[in-house]
Short mmCIF file of C-alpha atoms and ligand atoms in Angstrom, two decimals:
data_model
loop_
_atom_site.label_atom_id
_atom_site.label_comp_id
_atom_site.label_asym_id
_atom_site.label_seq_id
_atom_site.Cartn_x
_atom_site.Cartn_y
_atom_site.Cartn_z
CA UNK X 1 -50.21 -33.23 48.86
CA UNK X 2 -52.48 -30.08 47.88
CA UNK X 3 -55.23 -29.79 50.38
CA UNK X 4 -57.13 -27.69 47.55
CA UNK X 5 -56.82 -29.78 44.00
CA UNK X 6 -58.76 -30.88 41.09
CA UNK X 7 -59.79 -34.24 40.72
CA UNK X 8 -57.83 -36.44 38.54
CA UNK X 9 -60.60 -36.40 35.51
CA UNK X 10 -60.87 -32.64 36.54
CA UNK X 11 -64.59 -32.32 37.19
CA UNK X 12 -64.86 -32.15 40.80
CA UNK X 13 -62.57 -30.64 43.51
CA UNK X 14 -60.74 -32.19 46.35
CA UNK X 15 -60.13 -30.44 49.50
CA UNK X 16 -59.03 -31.69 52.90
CA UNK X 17 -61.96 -30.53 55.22
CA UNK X 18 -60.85 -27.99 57.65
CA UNK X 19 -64.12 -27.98 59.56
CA UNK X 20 -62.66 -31.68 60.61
CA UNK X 21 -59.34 -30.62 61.91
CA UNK X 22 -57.23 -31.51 64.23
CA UNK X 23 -59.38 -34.26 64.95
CA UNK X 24 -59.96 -35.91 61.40
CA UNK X 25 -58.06 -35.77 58.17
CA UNK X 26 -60.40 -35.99 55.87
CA UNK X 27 -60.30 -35.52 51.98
CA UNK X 28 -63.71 -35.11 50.19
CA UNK X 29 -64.39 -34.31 46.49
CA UNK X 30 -67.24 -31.96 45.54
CA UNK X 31 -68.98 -31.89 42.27
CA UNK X 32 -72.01 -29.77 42.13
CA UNK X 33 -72.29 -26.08 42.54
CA UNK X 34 -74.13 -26.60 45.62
CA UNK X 35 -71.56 -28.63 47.50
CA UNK X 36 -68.89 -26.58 46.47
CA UNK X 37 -70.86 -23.20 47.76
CA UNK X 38 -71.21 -24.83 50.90
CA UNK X 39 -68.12 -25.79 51.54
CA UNK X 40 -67.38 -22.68 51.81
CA UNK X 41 -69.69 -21.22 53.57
CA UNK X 42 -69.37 -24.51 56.29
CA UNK X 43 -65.75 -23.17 56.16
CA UNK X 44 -64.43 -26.88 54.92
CA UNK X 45 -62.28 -24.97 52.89
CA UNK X 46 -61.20 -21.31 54.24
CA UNK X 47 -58.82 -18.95 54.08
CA UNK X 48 -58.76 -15.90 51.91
CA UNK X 49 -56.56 -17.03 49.53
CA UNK X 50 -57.22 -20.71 49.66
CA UNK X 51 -61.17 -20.05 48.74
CA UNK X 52 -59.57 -17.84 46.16
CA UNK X 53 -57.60 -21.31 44.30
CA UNK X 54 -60.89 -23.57 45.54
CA UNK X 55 -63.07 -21.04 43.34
CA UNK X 56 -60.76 -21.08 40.52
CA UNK X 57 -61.25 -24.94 40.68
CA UNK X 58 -64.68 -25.49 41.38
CA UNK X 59 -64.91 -23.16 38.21
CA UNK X 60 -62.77 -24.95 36.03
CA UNK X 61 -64.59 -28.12 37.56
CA UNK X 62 -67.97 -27.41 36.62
CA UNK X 63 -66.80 -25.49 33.27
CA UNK X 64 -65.49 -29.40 32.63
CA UNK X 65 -68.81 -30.81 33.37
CA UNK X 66 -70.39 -28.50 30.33
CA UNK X 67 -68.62 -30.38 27.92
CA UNK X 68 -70.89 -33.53 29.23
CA UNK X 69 -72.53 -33.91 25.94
CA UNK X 70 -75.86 -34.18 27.64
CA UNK X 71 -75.08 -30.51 29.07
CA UNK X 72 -74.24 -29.44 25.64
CA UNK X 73 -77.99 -30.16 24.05
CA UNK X 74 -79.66 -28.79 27.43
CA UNK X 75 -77.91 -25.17 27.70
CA UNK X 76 -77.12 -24.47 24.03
CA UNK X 77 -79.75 -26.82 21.59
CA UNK X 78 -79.13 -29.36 19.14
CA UNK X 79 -76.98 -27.30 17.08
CA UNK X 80 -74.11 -27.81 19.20
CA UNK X 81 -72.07 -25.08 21.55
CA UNK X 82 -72.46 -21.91 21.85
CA UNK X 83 -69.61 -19.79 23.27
CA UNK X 84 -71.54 -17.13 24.61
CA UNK X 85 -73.98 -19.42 26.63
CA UNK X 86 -70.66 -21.35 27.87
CA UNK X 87 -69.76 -18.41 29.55
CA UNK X 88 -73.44 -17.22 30.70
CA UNK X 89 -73.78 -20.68 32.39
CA UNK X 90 -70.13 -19.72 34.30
CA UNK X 91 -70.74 -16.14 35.23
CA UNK X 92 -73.99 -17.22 36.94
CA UNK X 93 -72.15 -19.74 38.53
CA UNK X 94 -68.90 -17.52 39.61
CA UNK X 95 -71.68 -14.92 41.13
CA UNK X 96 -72.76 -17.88 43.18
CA UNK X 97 -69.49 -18.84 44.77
CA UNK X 98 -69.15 -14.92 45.05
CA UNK X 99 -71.90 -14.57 47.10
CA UNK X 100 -71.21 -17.33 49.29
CA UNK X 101 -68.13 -14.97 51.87
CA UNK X 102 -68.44 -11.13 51.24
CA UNK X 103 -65.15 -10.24 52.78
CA UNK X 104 -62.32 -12.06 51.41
CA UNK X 105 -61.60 -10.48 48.08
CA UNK X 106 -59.41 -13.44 46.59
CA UNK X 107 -63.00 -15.59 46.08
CA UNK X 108 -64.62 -12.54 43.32
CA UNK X 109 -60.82 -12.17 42.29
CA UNK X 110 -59.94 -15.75 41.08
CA UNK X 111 -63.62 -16.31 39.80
CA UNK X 112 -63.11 -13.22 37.57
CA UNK X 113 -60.19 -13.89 36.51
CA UNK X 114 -60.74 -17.19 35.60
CA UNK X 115 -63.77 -15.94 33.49
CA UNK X 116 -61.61 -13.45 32.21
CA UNK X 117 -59.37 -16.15 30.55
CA UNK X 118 -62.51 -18.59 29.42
CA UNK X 119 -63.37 -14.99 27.50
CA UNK X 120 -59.95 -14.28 26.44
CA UNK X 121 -60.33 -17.60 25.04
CA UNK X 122 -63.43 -17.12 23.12
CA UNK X 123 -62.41 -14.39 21.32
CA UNK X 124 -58.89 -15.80 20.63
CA UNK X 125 -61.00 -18.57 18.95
CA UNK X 126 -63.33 -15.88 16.80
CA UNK X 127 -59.40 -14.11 15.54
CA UNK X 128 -58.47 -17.35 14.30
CA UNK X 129 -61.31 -17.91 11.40
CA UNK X 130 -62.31 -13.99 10.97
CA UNK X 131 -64.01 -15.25 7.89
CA UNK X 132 -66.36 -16.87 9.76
CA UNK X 133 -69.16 -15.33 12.05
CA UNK X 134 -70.49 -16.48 15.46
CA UNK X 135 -67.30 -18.97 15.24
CA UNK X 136 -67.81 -20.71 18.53
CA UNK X 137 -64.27 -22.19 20.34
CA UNK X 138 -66.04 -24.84 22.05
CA UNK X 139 -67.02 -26.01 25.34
CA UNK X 140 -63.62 -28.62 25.64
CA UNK X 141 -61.40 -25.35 24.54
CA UNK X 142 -63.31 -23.27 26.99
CA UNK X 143 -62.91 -25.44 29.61
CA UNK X 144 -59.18 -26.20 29.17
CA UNK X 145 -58.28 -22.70 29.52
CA UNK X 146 -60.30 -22.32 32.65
CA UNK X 147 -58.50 -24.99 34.01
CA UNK X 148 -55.31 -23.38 33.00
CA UNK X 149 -55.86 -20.25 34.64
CA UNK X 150 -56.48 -21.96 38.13
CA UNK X 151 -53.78 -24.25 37.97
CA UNK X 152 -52.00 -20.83 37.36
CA UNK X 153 -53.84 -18.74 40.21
CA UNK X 154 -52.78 -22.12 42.44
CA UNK X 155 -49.04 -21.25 41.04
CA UNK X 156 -48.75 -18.34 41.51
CA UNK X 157 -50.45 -18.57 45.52
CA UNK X 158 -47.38 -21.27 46.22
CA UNK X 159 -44.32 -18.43 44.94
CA UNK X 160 -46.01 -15.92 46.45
CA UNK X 161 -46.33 -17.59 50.00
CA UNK X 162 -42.60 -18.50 49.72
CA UNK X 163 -42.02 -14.81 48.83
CA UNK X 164 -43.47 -13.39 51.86
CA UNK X 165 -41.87 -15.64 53.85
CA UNK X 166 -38.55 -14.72 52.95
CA UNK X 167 -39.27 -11.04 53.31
CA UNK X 168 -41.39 -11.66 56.79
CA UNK X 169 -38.42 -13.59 58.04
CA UNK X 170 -35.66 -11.09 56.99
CA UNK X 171 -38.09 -8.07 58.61
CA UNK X 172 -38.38 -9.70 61.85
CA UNK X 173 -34.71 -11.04 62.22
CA UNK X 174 -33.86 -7.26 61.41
CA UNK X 175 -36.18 -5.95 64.16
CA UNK X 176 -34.74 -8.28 66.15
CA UNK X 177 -31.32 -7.32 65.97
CA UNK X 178 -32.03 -3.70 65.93
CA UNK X 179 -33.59 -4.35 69.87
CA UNK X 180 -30.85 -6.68 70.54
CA UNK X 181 -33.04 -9.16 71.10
CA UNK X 182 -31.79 -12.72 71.08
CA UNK X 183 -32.88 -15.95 71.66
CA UNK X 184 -36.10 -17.55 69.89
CA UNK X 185 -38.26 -14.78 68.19
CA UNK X 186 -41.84 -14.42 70.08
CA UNK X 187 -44.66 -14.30 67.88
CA UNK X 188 -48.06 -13.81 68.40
CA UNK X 189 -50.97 -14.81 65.47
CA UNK X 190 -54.37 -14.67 65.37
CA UNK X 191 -57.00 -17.08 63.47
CA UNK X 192 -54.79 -19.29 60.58
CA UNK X 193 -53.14 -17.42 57.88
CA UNK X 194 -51.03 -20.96 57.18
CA UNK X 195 -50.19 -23.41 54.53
CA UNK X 196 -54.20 -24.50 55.09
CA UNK X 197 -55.80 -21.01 55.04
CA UNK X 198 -53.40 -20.51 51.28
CA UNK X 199 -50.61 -23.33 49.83
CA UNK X 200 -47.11 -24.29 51.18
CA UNK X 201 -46.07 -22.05 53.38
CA UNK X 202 -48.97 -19.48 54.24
CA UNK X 203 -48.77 -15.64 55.15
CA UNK X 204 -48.66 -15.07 58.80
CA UNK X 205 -46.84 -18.72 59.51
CA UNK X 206 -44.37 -18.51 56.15
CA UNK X 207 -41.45 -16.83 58.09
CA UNK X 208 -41.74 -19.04 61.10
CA UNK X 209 -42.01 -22.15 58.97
CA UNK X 210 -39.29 -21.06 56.78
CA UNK X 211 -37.10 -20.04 59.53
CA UNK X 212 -37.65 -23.48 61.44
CA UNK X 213 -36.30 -24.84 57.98
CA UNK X 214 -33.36 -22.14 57.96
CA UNK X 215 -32.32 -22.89 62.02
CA UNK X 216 -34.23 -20.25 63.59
CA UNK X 217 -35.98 -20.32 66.39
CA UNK X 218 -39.57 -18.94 67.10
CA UNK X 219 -41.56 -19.23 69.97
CA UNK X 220 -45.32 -18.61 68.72
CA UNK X 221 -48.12 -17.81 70.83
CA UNK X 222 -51.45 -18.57 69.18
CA UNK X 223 -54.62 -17.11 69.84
CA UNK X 224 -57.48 -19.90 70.01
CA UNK X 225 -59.77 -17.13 67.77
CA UNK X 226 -63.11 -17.52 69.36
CA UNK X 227 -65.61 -18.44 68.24
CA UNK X 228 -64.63 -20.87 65.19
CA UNK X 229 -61.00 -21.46 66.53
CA UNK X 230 -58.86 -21.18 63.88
CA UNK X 231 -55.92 -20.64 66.18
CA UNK X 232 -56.52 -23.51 68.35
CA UNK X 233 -57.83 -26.07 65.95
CA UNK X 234 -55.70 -25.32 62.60
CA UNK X 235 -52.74 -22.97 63.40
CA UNK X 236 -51.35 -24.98 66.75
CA UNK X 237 -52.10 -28.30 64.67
CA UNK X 238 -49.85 -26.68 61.32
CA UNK X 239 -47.07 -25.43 63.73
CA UNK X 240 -46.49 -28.75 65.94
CA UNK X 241 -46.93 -30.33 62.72
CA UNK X 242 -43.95 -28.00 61.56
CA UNK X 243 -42.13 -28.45 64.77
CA UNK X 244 -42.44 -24.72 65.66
CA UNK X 245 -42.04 -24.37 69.39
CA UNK X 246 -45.97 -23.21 69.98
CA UNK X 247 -48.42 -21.97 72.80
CA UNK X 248 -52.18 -21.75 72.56
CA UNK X 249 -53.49 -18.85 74.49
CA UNK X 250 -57.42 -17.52 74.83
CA UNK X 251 -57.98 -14.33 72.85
CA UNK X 252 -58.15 -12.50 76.10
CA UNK X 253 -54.61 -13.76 77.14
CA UNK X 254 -52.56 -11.63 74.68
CA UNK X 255 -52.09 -8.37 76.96
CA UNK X 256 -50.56 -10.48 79.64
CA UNK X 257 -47.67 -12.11 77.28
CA UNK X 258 -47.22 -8.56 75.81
CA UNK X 259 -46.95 -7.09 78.70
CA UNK X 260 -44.70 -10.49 79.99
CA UNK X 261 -41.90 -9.73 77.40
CA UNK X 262 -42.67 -12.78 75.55
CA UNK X 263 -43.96 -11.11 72.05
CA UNK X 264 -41.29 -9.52 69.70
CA UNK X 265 -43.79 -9.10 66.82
CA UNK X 266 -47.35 -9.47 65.58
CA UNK X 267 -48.34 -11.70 62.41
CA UNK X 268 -51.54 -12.00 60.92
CA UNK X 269 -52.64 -12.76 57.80
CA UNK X 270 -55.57 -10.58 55.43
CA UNK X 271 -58.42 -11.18 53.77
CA UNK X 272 -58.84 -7.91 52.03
CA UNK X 273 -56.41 -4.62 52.07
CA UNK X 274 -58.52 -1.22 51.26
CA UNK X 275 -56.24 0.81 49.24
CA UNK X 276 -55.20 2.95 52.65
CA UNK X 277 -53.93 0.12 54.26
CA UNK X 278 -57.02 -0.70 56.28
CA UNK X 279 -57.17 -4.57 56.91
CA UNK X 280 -60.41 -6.52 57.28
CA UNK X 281 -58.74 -9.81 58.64
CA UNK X 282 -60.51 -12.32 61.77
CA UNK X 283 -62.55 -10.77 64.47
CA UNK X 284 -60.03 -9.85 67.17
CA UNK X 285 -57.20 -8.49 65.01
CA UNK X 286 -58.05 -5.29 65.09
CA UNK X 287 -57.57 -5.34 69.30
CA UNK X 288 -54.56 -6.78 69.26
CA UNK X 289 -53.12 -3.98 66.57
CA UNK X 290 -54.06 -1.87 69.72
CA UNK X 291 -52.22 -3.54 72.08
CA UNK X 292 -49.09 -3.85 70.20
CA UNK X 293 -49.22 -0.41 69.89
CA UNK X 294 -49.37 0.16 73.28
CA UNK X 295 -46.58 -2.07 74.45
CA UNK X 296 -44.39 -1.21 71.63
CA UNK X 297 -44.51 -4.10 69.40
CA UNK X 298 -44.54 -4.41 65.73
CA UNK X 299 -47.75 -5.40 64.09
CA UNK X 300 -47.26 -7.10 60.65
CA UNK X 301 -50.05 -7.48 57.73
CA UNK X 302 -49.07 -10.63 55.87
CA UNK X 303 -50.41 -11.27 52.22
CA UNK X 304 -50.04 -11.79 48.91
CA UNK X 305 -51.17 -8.49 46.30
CA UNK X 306 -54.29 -10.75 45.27
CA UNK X 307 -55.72 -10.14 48.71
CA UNK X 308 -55.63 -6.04 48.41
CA UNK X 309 -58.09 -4.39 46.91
CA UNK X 310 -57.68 -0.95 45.36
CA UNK X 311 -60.70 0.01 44.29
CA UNK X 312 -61.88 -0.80 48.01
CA UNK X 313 -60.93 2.96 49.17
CA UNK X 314 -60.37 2.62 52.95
CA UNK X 315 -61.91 -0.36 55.22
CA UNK X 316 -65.52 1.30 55.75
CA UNK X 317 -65.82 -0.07 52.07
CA UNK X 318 -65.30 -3.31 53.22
CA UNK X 319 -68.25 -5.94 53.63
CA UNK X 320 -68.02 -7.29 57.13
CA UNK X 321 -69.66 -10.94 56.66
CA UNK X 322 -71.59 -11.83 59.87
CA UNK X 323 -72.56 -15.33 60.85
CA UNK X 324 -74.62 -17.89 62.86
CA UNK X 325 -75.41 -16.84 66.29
CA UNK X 326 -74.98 -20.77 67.14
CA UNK X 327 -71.51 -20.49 66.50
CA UNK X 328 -71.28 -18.37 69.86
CA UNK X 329 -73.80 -19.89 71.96
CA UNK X 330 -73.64 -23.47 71.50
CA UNK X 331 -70.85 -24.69 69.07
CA UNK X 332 -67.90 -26.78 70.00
CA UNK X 333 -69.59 -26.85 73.67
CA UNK X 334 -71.29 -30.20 74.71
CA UNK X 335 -74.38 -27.84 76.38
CA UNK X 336 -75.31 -24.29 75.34
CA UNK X 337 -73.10 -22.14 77.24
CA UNK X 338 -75.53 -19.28 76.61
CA UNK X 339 -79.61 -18.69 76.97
CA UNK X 340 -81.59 -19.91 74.64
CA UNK X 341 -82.24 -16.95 72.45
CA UNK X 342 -79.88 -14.53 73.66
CA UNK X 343 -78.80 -11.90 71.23
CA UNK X 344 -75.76 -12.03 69.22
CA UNK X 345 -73.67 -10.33 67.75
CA UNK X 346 -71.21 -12.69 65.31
CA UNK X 347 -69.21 -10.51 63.20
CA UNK X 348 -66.10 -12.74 61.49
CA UNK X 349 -63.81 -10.26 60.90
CA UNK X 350 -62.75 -6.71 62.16
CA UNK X 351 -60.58 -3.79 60.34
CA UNK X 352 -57.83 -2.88 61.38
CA UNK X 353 -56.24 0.78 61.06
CA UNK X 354 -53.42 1.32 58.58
CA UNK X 355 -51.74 3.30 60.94
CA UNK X 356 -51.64 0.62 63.46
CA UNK X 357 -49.67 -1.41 60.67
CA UNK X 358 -45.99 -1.40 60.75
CA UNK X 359 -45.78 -3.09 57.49
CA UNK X 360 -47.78 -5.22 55.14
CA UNK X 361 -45.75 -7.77 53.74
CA UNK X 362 -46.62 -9.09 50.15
CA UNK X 363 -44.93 -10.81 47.71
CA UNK X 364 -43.00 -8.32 46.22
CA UNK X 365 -41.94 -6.60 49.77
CA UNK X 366 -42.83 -4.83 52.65
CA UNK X 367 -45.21 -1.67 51.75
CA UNK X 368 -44.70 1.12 54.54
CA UNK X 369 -47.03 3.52 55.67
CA UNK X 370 -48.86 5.79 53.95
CA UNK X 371 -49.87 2.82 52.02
CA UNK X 372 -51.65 4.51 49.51
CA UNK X 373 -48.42 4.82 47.62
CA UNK X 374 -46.64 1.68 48.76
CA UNK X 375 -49.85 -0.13 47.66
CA UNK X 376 -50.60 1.46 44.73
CA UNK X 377 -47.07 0.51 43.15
CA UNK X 378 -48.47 -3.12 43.32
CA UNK X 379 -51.04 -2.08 40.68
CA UNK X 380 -47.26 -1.85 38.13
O1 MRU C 401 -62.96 -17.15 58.38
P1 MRU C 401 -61.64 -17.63 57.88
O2 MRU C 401 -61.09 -18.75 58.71
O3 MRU C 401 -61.64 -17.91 56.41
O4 MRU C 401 -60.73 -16.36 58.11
C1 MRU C 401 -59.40 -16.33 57.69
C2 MRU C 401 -58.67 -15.29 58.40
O5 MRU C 401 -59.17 -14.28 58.78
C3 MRU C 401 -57.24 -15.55 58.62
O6 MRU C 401 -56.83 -14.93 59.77
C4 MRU C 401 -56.34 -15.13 57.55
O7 MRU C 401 -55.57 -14.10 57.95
C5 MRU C 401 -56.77 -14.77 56.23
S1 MRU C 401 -56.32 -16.06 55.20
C6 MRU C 401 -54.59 -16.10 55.05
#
């Protein structure tokens, strides 16, 4: 089942609420703009490109709820709809869901595009009767065709992940035999770039739940990704689930099985890729690009092209979203484990040098470095 959907009469949107997990599986449906912008923000639903298909709902959801004939009279008058305030109403409401996580690109990408097509739409409508002025398609036409386009960005997210898992599995299995290596392939991750954090099979986890399915054997070691615990809470939980031979370590534990032998490559996932190759993923990645360099292992950027940004130049342009000081002082512990007060610093993600990158892995391959050509050729 879809842990991001739309609900069956298509004016709300269902999502399985990651904030819950491992603990409670828990499905909730969220109808107003408000719930749906806190979702995010609450991370219930996270995940670069999973916010990216929730936004694409949530605006096809409350693009549905304009055709409410009571919403008809109150933003566009007696007289009926009006095309243009249709898509007012949906811009103001995309720039709200924008607002609501800075860093991931997918979120402004699927809420343009899906304006894009409502627009499309609109003027598809005017070509049709070009005798006619101010021809209006209609809030029900409007809406359909926003619905369209995120059932399409949803798609699309599911062929992609299986993409990059066939070309992350291949890579590593390569690598692998290239070092001689044999036995089960050690993998380190960071945060959860899985089947929750996108559809199906995820980034970062796609080759290692493919290969389970194929007969090959990983051995993943997962960071618990302080302070929200991705790792712990939503990656170990995905894997087991899988029946991926898995380890949770603390973030300050990767050196030691580096250094140990245990880690043949690297995985994470991305939640925006400047057009150099810099990656903004979870606090933390950046360190362990570091490390790998240091102890000779291969560090892989997994992600679909919807999650790089080219007009983002390098990753000073990217917005670093910082959060709650709670979440390091007194969440998930049953007393403050800090002074009241204490200053924080809460940054949630990090960037990550391109030329740390061995290769980032998208859909349509593995782009080497200097990635401002291997990128760019995504643009075609
Ligand atoms: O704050 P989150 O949980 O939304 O952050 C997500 C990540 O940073 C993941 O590591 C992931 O790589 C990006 S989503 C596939």
């Amino acid at each position: 089942m879809d842990h991001v959907r739309l609900s069956e009469a298509g004016d709300g949107v269902i999502i399985l609420d990651q904030s819950l997990l491992p603990a409670e599986e828990k499905y909730i449906e969220l109808e107003t703009l408000e719930e749906m912008t806190e979702a995010i923000k609450k991370l219930q639903v996270r995940g670069a490109p999973a916010i990216g298909i929730f936004a694409g709902y949530a605006l096809a959801a409350l693009s549905k709820q304009q055709c409410r004939p009571q919403a008809i009279r109150s933003c566009c008058g007696a007289s009926g709809t009006s095309d243009e305030g249709f898509l007012q109403i949906m811009q103001a409401q995309g720039d709200v869901l924008k607002a609501a996580r800075p860093t991931a690109v997918n979120l402004a990408w699927a809420v343009d595009r899906v304006i894009h097509a409502v627009r499309v739409e609109m003027f598809r409508a005017r070509r049709e009767d070009p005798t006619r002025l101010n021809v209006n398609a209609g809030a029900r036409r409007l809406a359909k065709a926003a619905e369209k386009e995120a059932r399409a960005i949803h798609e699309e997210d599911k062929n992609m992940c299986l993409a990059i898992a066939k070309f992350g599995l291949e890579e590593v299995q390569k690598v692998c035999r290239e070092k001689g290596q044999e036995g089960p392939i050690g993998i380190l991750t960071h945060c959860n770039a899985g089947p929750l954090a996108t559809s199906e099979y995820g980034t970062a986890l796609g080759p290692i739940i493919l290969g389970k399915e194929q007969g090959v054997e990983f051995r993943v070691f997962a960071d618990e990704t302080r302070p929200l615990l991705q790792g712990a809470r939503l990656t170990t939980y995905e894997l087991q689930k899988a029946g991926v031979d898995v380890t949770l370590i603390c973030d300050n534990m990767a050196s030691s099985v580096m250094k140990k032998g245990l880690i043949h490559a690297v995985f994470v996932g991305c939640d925006r890729v400047a057009a150099n190759g810099d990656t903004a993923n979870k606090i933390g990645t950046s360190g362990l690009a570091i490390l790998a360099k240091h102890y000779g292992i291969p560090f892989y950027v997994l992600g679909p092209s919807s999650s790089v940004d080219l007009n983002c130049p390098t990753g000073e342009d990217i917005p670093i979203e910082e959060r709650d000081p709670e979440e390091i002082r007194s969440k998930y512990y049953e007393k403050p484990m800090a002074p009241e007060g204490v200053k924080c610093f809460n940054p949630s993600f990090d960037v990550t040098n391109a030329d740390l990158i061995a290769g980032i892995i998208t859909e349509r391959g593995v782009c080497r470095y200097p990635y401002t050509e291997s990128l760019s050729a995504l643009r075609d």
